GROMACS .gro file of C-alpha atoms in nm:
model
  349
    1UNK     CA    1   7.892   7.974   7.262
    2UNK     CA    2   8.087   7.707   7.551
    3UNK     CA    3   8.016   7.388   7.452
    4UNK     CA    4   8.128   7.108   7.693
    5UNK     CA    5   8.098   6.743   7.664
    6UNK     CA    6   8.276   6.451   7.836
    7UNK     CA    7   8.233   6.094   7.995
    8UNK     CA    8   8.184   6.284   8.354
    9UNK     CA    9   8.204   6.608   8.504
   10UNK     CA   10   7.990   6.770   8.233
   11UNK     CA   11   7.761   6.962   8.467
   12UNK     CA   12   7.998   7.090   8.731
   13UNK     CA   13   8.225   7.210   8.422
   14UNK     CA   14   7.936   7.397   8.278
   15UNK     CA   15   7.825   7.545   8.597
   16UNK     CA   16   8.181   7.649   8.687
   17UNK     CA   17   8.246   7.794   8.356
   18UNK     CA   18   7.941   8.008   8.337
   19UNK     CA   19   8.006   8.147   8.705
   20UNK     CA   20   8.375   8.259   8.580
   21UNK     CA   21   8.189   8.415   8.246
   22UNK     CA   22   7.960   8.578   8.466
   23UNK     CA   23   8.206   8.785   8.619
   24UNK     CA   24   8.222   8.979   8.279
   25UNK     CA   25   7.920   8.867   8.062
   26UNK     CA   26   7.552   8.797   8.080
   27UNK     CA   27   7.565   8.405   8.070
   28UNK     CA   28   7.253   8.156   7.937
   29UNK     CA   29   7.322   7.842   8.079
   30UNK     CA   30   7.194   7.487   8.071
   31UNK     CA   31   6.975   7.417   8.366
   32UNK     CA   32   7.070   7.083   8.535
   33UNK     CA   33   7.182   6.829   8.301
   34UNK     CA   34   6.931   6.906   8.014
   35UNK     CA   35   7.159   6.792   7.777
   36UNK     CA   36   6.993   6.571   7.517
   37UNK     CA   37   6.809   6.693   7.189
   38UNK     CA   38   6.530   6.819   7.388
   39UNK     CA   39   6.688   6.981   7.678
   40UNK     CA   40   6.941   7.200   7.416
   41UNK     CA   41   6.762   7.360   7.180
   42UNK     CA   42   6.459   7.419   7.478
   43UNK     CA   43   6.818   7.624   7.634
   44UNK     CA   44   6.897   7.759   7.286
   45UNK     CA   45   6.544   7.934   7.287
   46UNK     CA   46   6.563   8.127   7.589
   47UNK     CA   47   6.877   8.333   7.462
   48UNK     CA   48   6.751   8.718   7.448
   49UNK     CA   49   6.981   8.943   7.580
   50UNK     CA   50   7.256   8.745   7.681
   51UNK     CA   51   7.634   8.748   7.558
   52UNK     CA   52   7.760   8.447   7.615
   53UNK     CA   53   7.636   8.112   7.651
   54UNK     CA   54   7.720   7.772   7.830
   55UNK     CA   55   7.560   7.433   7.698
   56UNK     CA   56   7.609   7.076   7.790
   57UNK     CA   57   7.626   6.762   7.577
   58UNK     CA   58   7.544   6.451   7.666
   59UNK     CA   59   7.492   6.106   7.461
   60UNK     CA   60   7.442   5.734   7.443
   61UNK     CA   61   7.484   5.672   7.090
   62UNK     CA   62   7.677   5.778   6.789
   63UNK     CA   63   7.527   6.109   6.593
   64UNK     CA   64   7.336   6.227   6.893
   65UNK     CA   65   7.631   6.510   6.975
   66UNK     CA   66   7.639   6.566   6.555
   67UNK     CA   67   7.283   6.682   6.626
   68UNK     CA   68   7.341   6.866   6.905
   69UNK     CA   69   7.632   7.045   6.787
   70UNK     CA   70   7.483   7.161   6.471
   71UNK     CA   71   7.200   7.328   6.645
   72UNK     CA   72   7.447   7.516   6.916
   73UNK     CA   73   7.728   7.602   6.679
   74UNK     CA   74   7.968   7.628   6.913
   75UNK     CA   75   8.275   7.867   6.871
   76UNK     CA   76   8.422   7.676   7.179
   77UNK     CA   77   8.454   7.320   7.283
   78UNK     CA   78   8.578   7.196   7.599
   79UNK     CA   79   8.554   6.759   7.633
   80UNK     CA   80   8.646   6.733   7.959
   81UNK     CA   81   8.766   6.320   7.970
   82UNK     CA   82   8.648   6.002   7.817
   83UNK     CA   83   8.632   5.741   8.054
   84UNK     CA   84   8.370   5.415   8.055
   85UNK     CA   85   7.996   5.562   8.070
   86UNK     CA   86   7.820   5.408   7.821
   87UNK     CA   87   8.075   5.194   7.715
   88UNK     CA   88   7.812   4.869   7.694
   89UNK     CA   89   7.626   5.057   7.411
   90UNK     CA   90   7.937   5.167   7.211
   91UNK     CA   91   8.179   4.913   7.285
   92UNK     CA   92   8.499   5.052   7.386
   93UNK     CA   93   8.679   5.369   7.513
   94UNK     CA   94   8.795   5.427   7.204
   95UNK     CA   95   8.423   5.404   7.048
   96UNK     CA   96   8.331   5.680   7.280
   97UNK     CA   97   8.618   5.913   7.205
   98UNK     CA   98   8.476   5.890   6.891
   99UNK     CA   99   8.137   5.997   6.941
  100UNK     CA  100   8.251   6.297   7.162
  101UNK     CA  101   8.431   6.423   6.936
  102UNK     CA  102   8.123   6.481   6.681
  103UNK     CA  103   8.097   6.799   6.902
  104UNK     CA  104   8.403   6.948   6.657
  105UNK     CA  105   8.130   6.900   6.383
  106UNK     CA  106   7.923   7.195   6.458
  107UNK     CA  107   8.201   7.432   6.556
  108UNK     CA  108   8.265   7.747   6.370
  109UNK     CA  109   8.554   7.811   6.191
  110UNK     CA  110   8.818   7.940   6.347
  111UNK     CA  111   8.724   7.791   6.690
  112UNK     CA  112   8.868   7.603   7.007
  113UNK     CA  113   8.886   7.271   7.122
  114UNK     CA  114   9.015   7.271   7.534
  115UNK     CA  115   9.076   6.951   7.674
  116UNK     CA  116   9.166   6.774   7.983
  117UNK     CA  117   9.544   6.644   7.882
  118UNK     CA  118   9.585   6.415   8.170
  119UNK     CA  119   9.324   6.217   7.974
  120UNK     CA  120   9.562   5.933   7.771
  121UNK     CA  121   9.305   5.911   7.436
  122UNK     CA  122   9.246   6.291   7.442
  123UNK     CA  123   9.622   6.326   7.519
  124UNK     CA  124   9.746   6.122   7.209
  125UNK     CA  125   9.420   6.316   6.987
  126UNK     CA  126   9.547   6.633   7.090
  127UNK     CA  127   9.896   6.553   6.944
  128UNK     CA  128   9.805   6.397   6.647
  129UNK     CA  129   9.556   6.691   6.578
  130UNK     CA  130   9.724   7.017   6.687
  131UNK     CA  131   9.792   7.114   6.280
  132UNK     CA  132   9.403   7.101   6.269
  133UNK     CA  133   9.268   7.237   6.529
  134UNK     CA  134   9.336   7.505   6.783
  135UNK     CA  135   9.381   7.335   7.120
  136UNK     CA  136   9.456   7.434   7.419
  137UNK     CA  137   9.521   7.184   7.687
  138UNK     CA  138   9.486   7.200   8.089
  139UNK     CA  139   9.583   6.912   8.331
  140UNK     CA  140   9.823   6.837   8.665
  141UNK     CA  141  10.008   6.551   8.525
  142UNK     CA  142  10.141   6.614   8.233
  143UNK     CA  143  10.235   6.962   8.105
  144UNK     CA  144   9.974   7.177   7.975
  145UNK     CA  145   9.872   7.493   7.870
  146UNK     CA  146   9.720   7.563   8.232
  147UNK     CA  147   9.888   7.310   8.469
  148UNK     CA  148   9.730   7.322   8.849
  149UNK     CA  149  10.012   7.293   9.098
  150UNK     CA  150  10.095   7.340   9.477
  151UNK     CA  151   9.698   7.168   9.538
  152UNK     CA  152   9.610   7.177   9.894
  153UNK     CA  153   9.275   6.992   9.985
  154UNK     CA  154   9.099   7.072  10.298
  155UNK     CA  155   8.717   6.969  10.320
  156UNK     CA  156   8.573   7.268  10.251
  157UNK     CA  157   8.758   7.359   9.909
  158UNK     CA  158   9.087   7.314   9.750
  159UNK     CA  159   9.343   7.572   9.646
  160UNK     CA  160   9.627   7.550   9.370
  161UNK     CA  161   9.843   7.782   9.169
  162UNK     CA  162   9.882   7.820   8.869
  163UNK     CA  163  10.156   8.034   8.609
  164UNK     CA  164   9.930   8.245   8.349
  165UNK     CA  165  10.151   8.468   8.164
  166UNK     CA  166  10.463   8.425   8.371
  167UNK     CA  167  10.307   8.567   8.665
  168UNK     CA  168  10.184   8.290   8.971
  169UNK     CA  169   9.798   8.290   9.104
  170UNK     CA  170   9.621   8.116   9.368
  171UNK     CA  171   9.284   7.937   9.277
  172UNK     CA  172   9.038   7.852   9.519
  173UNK     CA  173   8.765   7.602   9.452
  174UNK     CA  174   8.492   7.623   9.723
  175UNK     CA  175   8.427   7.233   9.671
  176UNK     CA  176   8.717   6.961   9.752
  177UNK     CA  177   8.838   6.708   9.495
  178UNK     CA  178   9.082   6.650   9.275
  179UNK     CA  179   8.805   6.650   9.038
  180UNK     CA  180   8.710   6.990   9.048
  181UNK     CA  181   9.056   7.123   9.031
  182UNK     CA  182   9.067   7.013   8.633
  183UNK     CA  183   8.682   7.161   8.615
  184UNK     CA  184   8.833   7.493   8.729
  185UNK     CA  185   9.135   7.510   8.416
  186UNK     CA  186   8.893   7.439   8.224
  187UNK     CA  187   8.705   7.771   8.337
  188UNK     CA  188   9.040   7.978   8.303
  189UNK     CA  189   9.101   7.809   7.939
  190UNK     CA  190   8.783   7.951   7.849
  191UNK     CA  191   8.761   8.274   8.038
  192UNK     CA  192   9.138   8.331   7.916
  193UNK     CA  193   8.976   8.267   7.487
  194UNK     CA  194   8.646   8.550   7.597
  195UNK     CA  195   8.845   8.801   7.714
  196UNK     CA  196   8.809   8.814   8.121
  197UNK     CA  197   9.129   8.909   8.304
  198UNK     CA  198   9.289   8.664   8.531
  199UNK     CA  199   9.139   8.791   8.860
  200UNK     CA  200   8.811   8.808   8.689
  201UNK     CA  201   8.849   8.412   8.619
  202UNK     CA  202   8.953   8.353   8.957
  203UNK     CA  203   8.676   8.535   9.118
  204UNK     CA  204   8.420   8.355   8.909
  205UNK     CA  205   8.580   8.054   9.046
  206UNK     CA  206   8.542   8.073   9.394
  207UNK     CA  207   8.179   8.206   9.368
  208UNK     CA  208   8.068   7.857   9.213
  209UNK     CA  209   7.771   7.674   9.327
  210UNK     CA  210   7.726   7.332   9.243
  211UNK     CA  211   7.416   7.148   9.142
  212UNK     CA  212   7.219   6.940   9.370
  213UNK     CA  213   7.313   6.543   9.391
  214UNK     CA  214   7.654   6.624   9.294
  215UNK     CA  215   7.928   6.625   9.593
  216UNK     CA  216   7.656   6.770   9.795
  217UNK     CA  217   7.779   6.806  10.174
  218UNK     CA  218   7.481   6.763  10.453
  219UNK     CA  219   7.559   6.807  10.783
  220UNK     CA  220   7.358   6.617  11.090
  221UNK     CA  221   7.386   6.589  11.386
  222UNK     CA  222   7.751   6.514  11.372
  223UNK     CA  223   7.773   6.328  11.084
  224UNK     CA  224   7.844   6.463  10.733
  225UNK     CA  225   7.669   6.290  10.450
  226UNK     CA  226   7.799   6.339  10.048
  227UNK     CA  227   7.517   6.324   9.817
  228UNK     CA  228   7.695   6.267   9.525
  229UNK     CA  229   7.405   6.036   9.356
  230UNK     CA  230   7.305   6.189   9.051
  231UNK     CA  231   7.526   5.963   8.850
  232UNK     CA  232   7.781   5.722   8.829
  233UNK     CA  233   8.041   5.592   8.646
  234UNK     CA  234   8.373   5.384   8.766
  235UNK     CA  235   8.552   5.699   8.704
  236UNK     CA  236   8.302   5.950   8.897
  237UNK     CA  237   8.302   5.662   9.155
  238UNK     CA  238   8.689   5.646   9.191
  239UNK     CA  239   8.706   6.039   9.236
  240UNK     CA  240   8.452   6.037   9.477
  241UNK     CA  241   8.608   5.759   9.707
  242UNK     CA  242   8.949   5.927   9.636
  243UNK     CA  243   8.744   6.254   9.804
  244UNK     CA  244   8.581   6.011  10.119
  245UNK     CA  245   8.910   5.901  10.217
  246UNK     CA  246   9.075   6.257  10.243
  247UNK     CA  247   8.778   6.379  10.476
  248UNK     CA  248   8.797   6.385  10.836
  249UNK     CA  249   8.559   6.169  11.052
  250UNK     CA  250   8.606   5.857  11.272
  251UNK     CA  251   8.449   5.615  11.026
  252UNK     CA  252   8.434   5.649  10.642
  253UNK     CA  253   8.160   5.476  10.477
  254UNK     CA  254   8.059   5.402  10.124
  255UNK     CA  255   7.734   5.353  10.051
  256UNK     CA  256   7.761   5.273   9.639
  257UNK     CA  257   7.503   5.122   9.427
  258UNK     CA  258   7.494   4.974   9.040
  259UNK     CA  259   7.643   5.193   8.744
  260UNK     CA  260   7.418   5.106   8.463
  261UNK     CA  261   7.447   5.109   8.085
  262UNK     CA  262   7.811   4.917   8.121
  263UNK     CA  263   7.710   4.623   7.947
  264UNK     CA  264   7.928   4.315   7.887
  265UNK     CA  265   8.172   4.587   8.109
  266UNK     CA  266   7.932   4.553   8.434
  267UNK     CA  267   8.091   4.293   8.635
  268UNK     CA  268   8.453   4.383   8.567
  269UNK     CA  269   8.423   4.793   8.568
  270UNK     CA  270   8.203   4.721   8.932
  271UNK     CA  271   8.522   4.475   9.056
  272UNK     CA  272   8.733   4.772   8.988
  273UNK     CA  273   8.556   4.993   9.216
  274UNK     CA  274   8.551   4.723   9.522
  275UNK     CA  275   8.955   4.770   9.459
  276UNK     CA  276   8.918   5.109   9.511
  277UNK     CA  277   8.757   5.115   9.839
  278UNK     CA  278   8.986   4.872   9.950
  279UNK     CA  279   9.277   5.044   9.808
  280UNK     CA  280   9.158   5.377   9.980
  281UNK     CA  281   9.137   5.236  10.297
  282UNK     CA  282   8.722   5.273  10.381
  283UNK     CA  283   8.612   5.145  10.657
  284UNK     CA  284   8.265   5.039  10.560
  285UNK     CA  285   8.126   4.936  10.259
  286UNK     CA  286   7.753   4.872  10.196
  287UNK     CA  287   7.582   4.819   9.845
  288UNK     CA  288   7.265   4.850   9.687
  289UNK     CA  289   7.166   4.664   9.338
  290UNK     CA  290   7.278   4.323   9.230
  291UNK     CA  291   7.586   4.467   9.005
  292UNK     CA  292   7.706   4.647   9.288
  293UNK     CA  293   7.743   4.275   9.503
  294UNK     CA  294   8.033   4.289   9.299
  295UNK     CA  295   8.190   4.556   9.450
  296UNK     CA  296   8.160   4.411   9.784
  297UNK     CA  297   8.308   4.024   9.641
  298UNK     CA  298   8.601   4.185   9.499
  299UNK     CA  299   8.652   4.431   9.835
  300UNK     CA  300   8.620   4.130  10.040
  301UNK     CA  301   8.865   3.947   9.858
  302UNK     CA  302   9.126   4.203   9.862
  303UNK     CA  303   9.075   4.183  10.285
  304UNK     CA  304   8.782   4.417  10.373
  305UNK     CA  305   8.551   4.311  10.654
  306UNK     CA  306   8.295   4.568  10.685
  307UNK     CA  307   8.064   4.496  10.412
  308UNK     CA  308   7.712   4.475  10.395
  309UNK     CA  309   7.479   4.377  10.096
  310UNK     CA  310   7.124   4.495  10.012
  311UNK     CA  311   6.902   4.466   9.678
  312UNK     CA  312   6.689   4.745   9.776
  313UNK     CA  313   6.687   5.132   9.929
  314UNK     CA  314   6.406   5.054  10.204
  315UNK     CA  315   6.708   4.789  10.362
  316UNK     CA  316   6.977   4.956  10.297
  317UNK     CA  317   6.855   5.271  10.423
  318UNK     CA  318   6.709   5.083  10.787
  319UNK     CA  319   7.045   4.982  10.861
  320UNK     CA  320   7.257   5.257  10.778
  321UNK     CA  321   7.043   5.473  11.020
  322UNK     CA  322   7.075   5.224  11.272
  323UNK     CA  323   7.442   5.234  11.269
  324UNK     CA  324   7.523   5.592  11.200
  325UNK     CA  325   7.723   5.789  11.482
  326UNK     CA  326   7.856   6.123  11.495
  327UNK     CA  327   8.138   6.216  11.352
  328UNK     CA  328   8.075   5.914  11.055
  329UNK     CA  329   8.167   6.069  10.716
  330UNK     CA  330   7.894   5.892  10.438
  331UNK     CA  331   7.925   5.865  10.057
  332UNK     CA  332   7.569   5.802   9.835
  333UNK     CA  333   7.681   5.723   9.518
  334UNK     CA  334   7.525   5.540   9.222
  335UNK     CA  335   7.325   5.570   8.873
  336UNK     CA  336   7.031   5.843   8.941
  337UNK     CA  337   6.808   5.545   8.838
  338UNK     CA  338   6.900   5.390   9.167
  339UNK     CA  339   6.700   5.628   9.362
  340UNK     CA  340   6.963   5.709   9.607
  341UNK     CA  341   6.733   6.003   9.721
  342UNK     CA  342   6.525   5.763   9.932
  343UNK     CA  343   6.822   5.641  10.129
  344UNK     CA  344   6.934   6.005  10.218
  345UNK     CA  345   6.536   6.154  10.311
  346UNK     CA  346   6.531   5.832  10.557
  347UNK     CA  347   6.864   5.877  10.717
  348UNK     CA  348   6.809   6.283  10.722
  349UNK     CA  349   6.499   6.242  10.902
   0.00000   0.00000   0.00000
């Protein structure tokens, strides 16, 4: 039982984990992002036959992974960052470490915690816990367990290599990001705890499919849109203009809308992104929602001119079609409740 939890990244972990399981094992997995006290234990019934299992944890408030975790019983947990969703409900990063780690509640004796070490609170956790727990870490930065090195990004995957046992293997991810690298160690931290061999791991790896709405890549008539808009956070958002700016195309445009549920946080944690896309160099920026307006104010003051503004889809999604041309490389990205969807079926059309 693979229990994985974190601020983002939770369903493209799961889903990348279960396809390296699969390799060896019958896996039950969560479907989607059913990850609340409903969606689990609806998950936890269908188990018949199968011999391993892969569930996702999600939360807004304290005690609601306590309750999840006592139902799954996890023997291991994998929390794969803790960044700033939800942070205007709980309060602080620190708050939200905290309720993550309520996952450890439910897990059996004897089991493992794997976590992303290039994250700084689950970094300085790990070390003041390792004579409690068994952990096994996996990151780029700093040394790890399994430490991704050599990455190569093109924009159809991204390949690394890692040192498992003294010997050196390639890893291929077919989806591009810097993100998906640390999904993958996670997959070989847990595929090297069930018992698959290395190439097993690595096979199960490259055969992963993504979910819809996340770092989905469309291609029409010459231009290549990434429907990455089932969610957002200022973390999911940095990654995925990090991504935009390594693609290839003659313009790069964001199209970003509001992150919800920040709180006192919104203004500041939306500022943060506008530095991003100017940092990264995008060439135009348009928004959608009145917190996202701040992502264009602070982009504009940091010496962007392409922006554009709009407090609804219908708008927004009239003008990008008007200016699209081929070769343009487009990012959707915002909180699902955003309804990103309606921009992409009216510029697909």
């Amino acid at each position: 039982m693979v229990a994985v939890t974190g601020s983002v990244g939770k369903t493209s972990t799961k889903d990348i984990i279960a396809s390296a399981l699969s390799q060896k094992y019958n896996v039950l997995k969560t479907e989607g992002n059913n990850n609340n006290h409903i969606g689990l234990p609806l998950t936890v019934l269908k188990l018949d036959n199968q011999e391993a299992m892969v569930v996702e944890m999600g939360m807004n408030h304290f005690g609601e992974i306590r309750t999840l975790t006592n139902i799954a019983k996890p023997t291991i947990c994998v929390i794969t960052n803790i960044g700033t969703s939800h942070i205007g409900i709980l309060g602080s990063r620190e708050n939200i470490l905290k309720a993550k780690l309520e996952i450890l509640e439910g897990m059996q004796e004897g089991g493992t915690v794997i976590i992303n070490n290039d994250n700084d609170l689950l970094n300085k956790w790990a070390k003041e816990n390792s004579d409690k727990y068994n952990i096994v870490t996996y990151g780029i930065e700093n040394p790890s367990d399994y430490t991704a090195y050599n990455i190569k990004e093109s924009e159809e995957n991204v390949k690394y290599n890692i040192k498992i046992q003294n010997n050196e293997y390639e890893v291929t991810v077919p989806v591009s990001g810097k993100a998906f690298v640390y999904n993958s160690l996670s997959a070989i931290a847990v595929s090297m705890k069930t018992g698959l061999s290395i190439p097993e791991a690595i096979k199960g790896i490259a055969e992963f499919k993504l979910t819809k709405k996340r770092m989905e890549i469309i291609k029409q008539g010459g231009i290549t849109i990434i429907n990455d808009s089932y969610n957002a956070s200022y973390d999911s958002m940095k990654a995925a203009i990090e991504y935009l700016k390594t693609t290839n195309g003659k313009r790069k445009i964001a199209v970003l809308g509001d992150m919800l549920e920040l709180g006192e946080f919104g203004q500041e944690l939306h500022e943060k992104v506008g530095e991003e896309v100017s940092k990264n160099n995008i060439d135009e920026l348009i928004t959608v929602g009145n917190l996202a307006k701040h992502i264009a104010a602070k982009a504009k003051e940091m010496g962007m001119n392409n922006i554009r503004t709009f407090l609804d889809n219908e708008s927004a999604a009239n003008y990008i079609k008007s200016m699209l041309k081929p070769d343009d490389v487009i990012l959707l990205k915002a909180s699902n409740s955003m309804r990103f969807g309606e921009i992409l079926e009216k510029i697909i059309k």
